[in-house]
Coordinates of C-alpha atoms in Angstrom, one line a residue:
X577 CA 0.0 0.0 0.0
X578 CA 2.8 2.3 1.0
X579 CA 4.4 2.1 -2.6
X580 CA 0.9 2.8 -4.1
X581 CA 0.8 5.8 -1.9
X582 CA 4.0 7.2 -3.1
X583 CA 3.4 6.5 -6.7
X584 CA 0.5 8.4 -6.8
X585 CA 1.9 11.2 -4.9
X586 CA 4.6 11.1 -7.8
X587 CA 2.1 11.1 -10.3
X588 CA 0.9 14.5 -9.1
X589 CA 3.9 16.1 -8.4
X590 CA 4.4 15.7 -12.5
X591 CA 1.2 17.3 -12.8
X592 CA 2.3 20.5 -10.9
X593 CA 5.5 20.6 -13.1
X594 CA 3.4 20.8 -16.0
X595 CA 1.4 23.0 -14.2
X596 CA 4.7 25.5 -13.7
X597 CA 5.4 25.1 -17.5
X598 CA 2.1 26.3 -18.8
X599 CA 2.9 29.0 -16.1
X600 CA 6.3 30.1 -18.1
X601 CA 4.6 29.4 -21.8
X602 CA 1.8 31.9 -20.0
X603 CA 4.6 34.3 -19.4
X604 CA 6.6 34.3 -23.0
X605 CA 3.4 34.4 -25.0
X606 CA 2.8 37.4 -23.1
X607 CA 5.5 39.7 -25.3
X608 CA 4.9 41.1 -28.7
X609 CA 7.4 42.3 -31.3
X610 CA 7.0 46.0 -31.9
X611 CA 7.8 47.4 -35.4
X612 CA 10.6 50.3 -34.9
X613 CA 11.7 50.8 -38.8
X614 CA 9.5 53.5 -41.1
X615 CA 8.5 52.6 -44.5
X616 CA 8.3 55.8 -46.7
X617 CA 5.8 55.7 -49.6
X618 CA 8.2 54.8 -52.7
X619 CA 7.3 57.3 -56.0
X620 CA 7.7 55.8 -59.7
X621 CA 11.0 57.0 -61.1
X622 CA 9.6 57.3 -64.4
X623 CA 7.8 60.3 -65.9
X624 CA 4.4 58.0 -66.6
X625 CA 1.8 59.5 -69.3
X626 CA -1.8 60.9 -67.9
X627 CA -3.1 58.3 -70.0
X628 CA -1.1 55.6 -68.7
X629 CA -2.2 56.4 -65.4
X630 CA -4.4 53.9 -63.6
X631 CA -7.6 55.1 -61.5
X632 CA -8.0 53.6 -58.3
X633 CA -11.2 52.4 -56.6
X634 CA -10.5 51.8 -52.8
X635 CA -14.2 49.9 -51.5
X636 CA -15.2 50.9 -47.8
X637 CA -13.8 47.9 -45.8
X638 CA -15.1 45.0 -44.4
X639 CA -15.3 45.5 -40.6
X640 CA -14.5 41.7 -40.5
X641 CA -17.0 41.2 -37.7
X642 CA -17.7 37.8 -39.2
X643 CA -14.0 37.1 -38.6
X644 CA -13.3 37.8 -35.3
X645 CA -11.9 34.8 -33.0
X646 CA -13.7 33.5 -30.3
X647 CA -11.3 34.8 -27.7
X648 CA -11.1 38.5 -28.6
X649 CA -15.0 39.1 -29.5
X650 CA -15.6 40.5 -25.9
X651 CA -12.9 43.4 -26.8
X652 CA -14.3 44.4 -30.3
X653 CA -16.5 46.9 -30.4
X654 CA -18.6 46.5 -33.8
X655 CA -19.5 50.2 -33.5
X656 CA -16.2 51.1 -33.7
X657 CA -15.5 48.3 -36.6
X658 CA -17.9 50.0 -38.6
X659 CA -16.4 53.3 -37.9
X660 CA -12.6 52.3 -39.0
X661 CA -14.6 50.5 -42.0
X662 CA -14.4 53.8 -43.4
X663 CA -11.4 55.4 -41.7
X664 CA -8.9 52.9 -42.9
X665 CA -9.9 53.2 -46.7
X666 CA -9.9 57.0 -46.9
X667 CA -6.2 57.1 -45.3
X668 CA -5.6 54.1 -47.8
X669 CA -6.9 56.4 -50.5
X670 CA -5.0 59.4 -49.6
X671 CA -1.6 57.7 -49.3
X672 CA -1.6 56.8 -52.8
X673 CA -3.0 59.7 -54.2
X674 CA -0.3 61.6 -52.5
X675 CA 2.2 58.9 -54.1
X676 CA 1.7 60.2 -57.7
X677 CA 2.0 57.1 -59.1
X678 CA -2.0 56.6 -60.4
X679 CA -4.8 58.6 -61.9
X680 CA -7.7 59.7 -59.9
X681 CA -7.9 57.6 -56.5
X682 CA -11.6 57.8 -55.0
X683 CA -13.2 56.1 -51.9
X684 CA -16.0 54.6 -53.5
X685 CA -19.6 53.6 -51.6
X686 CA -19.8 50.2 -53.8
X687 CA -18.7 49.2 -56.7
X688 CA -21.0 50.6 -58.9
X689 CA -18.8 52.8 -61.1
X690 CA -16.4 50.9 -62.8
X691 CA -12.6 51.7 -62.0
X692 CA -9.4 50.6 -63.2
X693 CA -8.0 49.1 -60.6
X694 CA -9.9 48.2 -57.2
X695 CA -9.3 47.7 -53.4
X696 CA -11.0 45.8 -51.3
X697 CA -10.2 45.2 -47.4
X698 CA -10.9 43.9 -44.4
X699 CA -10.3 44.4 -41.0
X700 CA -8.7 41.4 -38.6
X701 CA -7.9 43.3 -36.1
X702 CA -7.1 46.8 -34.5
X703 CA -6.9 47.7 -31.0
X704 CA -4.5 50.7 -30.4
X705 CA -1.6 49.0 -30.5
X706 CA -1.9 46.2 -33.4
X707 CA -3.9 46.7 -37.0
X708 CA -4.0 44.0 -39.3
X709 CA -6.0 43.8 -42.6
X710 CA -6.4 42.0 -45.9
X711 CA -6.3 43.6 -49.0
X712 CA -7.4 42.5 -52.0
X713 CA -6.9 43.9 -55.6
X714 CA -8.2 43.4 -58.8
X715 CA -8.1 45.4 -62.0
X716 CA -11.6 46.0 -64.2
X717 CA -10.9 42.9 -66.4
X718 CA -11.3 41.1 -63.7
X719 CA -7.7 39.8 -63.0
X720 CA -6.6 39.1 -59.6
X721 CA -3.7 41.0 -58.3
X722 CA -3.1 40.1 -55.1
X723 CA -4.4 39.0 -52.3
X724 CA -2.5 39.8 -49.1
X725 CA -2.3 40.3 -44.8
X726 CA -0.9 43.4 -43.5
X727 CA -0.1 44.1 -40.2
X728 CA 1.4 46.4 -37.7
X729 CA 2.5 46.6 -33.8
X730 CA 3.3 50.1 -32.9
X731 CA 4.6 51.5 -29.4
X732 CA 3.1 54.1 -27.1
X733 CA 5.7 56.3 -29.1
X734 CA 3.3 56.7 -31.7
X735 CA 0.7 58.3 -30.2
X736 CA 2.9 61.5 -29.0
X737 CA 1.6 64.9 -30.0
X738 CA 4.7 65.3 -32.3
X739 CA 4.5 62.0 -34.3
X740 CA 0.7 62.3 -34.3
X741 CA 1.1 65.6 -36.2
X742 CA 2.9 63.7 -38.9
X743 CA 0.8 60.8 -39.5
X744 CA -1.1 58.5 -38.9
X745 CA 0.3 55.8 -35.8
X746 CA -0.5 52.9 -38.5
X747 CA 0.8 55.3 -41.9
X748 CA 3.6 52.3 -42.6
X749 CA 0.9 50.0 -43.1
X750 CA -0.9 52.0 -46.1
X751 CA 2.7 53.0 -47.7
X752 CA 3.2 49.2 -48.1
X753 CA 0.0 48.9 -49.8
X754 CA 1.2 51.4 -51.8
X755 CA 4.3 50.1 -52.8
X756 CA 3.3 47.2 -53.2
X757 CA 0.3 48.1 -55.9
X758 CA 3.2 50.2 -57.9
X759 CA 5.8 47.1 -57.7
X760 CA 3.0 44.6 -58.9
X761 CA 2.2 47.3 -61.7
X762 CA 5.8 47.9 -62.9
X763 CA 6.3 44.1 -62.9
X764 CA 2.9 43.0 -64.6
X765 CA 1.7 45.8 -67.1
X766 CA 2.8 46.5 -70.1
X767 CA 1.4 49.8 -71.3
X768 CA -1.0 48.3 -73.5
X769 CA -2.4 46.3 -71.2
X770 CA -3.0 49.6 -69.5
X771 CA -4.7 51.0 -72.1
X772 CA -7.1 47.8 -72.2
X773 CA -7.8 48.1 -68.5
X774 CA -8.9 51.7 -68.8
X775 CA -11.0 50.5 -72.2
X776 CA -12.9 48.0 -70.0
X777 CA -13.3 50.3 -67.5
X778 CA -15.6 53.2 -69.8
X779 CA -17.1 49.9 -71.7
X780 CA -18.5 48.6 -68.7
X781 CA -19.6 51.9 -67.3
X782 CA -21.1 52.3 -70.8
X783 CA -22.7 49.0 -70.7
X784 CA -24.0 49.8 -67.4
X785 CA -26.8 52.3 -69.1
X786 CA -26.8 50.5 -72.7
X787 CA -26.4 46.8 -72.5
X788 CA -28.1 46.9 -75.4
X789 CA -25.3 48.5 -77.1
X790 CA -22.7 47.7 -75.8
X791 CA -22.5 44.2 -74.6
X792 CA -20.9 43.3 -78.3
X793 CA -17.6 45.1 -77.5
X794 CA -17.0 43.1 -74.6
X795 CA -16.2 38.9 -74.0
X796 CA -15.2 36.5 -71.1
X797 CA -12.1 34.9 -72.0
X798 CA -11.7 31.0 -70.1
X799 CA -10.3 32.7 -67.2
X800 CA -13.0 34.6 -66.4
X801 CA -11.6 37.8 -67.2
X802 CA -13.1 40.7 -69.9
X803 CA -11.7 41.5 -73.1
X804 CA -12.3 43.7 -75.9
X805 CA -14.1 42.4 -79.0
X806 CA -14.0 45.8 -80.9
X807 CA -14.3 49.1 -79.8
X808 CA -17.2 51.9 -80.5
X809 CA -15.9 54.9 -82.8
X810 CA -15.1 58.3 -81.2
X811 CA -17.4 60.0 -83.1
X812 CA -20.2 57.6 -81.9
X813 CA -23.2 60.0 -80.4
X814 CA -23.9 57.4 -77.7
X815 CA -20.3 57.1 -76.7
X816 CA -20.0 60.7 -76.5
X817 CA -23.4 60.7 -74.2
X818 CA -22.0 57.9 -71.5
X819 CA -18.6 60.0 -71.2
X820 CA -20.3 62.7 -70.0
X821 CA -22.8 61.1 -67.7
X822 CA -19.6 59.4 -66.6
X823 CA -17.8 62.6 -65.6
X824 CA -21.0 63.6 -63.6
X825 CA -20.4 60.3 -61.5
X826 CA -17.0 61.5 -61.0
X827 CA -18.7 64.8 -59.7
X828 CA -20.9 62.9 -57.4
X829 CA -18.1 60.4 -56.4
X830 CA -16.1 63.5 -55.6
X831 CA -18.8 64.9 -53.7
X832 CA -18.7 61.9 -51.6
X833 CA -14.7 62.2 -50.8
X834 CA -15.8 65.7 -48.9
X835 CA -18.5 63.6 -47.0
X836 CA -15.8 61.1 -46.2
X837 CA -13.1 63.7 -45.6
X838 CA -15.3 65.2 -43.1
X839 CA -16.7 62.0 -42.0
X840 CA -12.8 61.1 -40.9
X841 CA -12.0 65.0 -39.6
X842 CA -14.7 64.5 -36.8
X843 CA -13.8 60.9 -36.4
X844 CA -10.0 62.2 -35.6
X845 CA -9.9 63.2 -32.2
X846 CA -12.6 60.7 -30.2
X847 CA -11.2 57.7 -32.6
X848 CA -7.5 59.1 -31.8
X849 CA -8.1 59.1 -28.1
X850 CA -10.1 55.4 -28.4
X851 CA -6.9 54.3 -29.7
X852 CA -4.4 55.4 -27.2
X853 CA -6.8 54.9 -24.0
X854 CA -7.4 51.4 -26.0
X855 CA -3.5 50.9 -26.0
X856 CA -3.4 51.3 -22.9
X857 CA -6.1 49.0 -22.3
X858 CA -5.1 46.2 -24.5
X859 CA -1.5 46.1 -22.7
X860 CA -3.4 46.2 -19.3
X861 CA -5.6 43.5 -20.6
X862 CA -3.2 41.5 -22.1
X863 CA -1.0 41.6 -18.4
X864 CA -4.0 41.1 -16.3
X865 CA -4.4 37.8 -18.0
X866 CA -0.9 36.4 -18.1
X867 CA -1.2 37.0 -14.3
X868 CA -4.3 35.5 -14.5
X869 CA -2.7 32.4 -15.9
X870 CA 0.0 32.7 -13.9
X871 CA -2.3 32.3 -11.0
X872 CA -3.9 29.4 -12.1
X873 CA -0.7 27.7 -12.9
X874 CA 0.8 28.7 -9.3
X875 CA -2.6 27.7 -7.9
X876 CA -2.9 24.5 -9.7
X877 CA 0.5 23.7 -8.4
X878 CA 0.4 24.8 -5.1
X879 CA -2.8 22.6 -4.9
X880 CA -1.2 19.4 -6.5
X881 CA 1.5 19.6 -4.4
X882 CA 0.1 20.0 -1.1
X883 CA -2.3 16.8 -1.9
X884 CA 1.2 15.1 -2.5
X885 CA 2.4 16.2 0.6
X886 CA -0.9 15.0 2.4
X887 CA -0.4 11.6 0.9
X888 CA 2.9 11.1 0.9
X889 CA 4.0 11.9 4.4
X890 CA 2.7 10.0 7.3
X891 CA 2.7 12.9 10.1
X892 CA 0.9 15.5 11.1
X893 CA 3.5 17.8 10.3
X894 CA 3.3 16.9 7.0
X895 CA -0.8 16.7 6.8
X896 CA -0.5 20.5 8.0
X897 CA 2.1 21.5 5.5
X898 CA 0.0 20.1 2.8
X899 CA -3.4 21.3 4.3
X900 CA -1.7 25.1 4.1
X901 CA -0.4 24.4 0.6
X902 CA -4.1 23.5 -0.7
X903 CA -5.4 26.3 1.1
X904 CA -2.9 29.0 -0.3
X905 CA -3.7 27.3 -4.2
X906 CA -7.4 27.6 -3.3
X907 CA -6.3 31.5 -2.7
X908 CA -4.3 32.0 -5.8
X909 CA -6.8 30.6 -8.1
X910 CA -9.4 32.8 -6.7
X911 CA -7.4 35.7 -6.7
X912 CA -7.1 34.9 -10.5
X913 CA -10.8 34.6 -11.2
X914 CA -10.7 38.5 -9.7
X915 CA -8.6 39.3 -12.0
X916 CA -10.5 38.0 -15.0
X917 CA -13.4 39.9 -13.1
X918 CA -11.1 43.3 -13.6
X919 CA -10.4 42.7 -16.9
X920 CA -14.2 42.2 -17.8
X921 CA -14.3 45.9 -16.4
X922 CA -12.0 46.9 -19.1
X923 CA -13.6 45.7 -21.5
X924 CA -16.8 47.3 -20.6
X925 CA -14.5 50.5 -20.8
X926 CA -14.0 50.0 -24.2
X927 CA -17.3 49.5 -25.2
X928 CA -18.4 53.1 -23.3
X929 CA -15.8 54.7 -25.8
X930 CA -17.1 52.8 -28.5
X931 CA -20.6 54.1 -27.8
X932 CA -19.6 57.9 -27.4
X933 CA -17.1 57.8 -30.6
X934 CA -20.3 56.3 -32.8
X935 CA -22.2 59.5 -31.5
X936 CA -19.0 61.8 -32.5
X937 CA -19.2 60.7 -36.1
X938 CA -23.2 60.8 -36.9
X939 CA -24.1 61.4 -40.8
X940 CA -24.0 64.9 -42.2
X941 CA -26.2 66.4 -44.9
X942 CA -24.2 68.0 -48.0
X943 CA -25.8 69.6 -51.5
X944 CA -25.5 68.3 -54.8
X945 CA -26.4 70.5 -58.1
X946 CA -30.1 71.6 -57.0
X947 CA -30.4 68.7 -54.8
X948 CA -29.8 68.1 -51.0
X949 CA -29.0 64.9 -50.1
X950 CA -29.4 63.9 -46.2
X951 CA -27.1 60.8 -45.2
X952 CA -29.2 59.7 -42.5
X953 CA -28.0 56.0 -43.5
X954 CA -25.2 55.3 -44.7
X955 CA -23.2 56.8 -47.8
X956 CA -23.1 53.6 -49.7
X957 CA -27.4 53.8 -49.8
X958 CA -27.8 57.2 -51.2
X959 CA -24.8 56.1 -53.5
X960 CA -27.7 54.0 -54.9
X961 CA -30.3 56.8 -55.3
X962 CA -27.2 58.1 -56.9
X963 CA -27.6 55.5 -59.9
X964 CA -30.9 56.2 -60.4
X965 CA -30.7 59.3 -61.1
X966 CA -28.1 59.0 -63.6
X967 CA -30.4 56.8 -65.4
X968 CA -32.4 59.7 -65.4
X969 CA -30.3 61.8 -67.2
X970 CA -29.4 59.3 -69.2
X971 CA -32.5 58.3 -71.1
X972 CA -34.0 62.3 -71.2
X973 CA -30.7 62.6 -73.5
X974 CA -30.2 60.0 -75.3
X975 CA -33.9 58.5 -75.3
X976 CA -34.1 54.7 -76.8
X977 CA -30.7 54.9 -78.6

């Protein structure tokens, strides 16, 4: 009986050594690698054309609230999702207008007017002191680009007053974007497949209004992907027509980049603060529960070895000393459960900012032409008013052509 005894007091003892492990796994996996190099937006060294010049359609983001992991979705506010749904995109839109190296770059509401090349992204994950997103790209043939994860750990650095006046605390993330859309460019396109891309693009705007007439001029190769069967002549009345409806959706669409341009001006300061008081959360938050873990291992431990001692030694010395050990596990495991029970709190913090920063960035109304237009939705539904009317104006002047 005795050697029974002693085996199974072994047995346990193993089990609180792989108790202290998961304690020291809890402890590395509690560091993160912080990014300390700056990536400058790169320029085109060559003088490119006007008409060489790709336009660029960068979609409002996914929020990527169907993504979110099990374990974070008590931190993620979908309010605030939303929000950077929009936020992201504009600065991703601005970063490569300000890079020279395309035509006209717009935020678009959907993807209802054609562009050359488009953006589409989602959001994995942003909390003050990480962003991730995937971006996808595709040109108006429908070719792929790329499909690819960026992401970013910043420091607390970031968020002074002095670098905040330069940029954004997640700027390196949209200057890779950036380079990487001119590096897949200069390595993929040839200028006449430029030309075609920007063809497509007025075709299927064209095509949009007249399918009538111009469904001919376009085919599905077996890819998938558009090409051009023959073109329309310039002189063509119809052509002439869609170009200039086209240029009023380019008004509109223009129009919209002062709704989102104001839309991320008010956003600035509440989504600023968020992010630095959520910085400081997330760190806090991601301490709390490495102690809390280290608690439970410690506890866990503490516990298994004090039954050991109980069963192994045959005095009441011994019975005490493991009677206090299971008692002070017993303490440490509760004392972690409070601290699950503090970061809870935190995260209800969170969501209070998340509730007064959705309030800080309500819809706006703005005029277009002799119309007002009220946003009391969202952008991307009076975007499709937007197509309506254009098929207005479209068949008062050209009529059943």
């Amino acid at each position: 009986m005795r050697a029974l005894k002693v085996l199974t007091a072994q047995q346990l003892k193993n089990i609180a050594g792989t108790a202290l492990l998961a304690l020291y796994l809890a402890a590395c996996n509690s560091h993160t690698v912080k990014t300390t190099s700056y990536t400058p937006i790169v320029q085109d060294s060559q003088d490119v054309p006007e008409d060489l010049l790709l336009d660029v359609g960068v979609a409002v983001f996914d929020p990527g609230i169907d993504e979110i992991a099990k374990r974070e979705e008590e931190t993620v506010n979908h309010e605030i999702r939303v929000a950077e749904s929009r936020y992201a995109p504009f600065l991703l839109a601005d970063t490569l207008q300000r890079s020279a190296n395309w035509g006209i770059v717009r935020l678009m509401p959907n993807n209802e007017s054609p562009m050359d090349v488009y953006i589409n992204g989602t959001i994995l994950q942003s909390d003050g002191e990480a962003m991730r997103m995937r971006i996808e790209v595709t040109d108006s043939s429908g070719r792929q680009w790329y499909t690819k994860v960026y992401d970013e750990v910043i420091s607390q650095f970031s968020y002074e007053p002095s670098q905040r006046q330069q940029a954004d605390p997640f700027q390196v993330i949209y200057n890779k974007i950036s380079n990487d859309l001119l590096e897949y460019r200069k390595r993929n396109l040839t200028s006449r497949e430029i030309v075609e891309i920007r063809t497509i693009s007025e075709l299927l705007f064209a095509r949009r209004f007249s399918p009538d007439v111009f469904d001919s001029y376009l085919a599905t190769d077996r890819r998938g992907n558009l090409q051009i069967v023959s073109l329309p002549a310039e002189s063509d009345p119809v052509l002439r027509r869609v170009r200039d409806i086209r240029e009023r959706d380019f008004m509109f669409i223009d129009t919209v980049q002062d709704y989102y341009a104001t839309y991320v001006r008010q956003m600035r300061l509440p989504y600023d603060t968020w992010r630095e008081l959520s910085y400081e959360e997330t760190i806090t938050l991601r301490e709390l529960r490495a102690s809390a873990n280290r608690r439970f291992a410690a506890g866990a431990a503490a516990v298994l070895g004090g039954l050991a001692a109980a069963t192994s030694g045959g005095s009441y010395a011994s019975q005490v000393g493991g009677a206090v050990g299971v008692s002070a596990g017993a303490y440490l495991i509760t004392s972690g459960l409070n601290k699950r029970t503090e970061a809870r709190i935190h995260m209800e913090a969170l969501e209070e900012l998340g509730e007064s920063l959705e309030n800080e960035v309500a819809p706006r109304v703005f005029s277009l032409d002799d119309r007002t237009i009220t946003l009391t939705g969202s952008v991307e539904e009076q975007y499709a008013q937007w197509k309506d009317i254009l098929s207005d104006i479209y068949a008062s002047e050209v009529g059943d052509i």
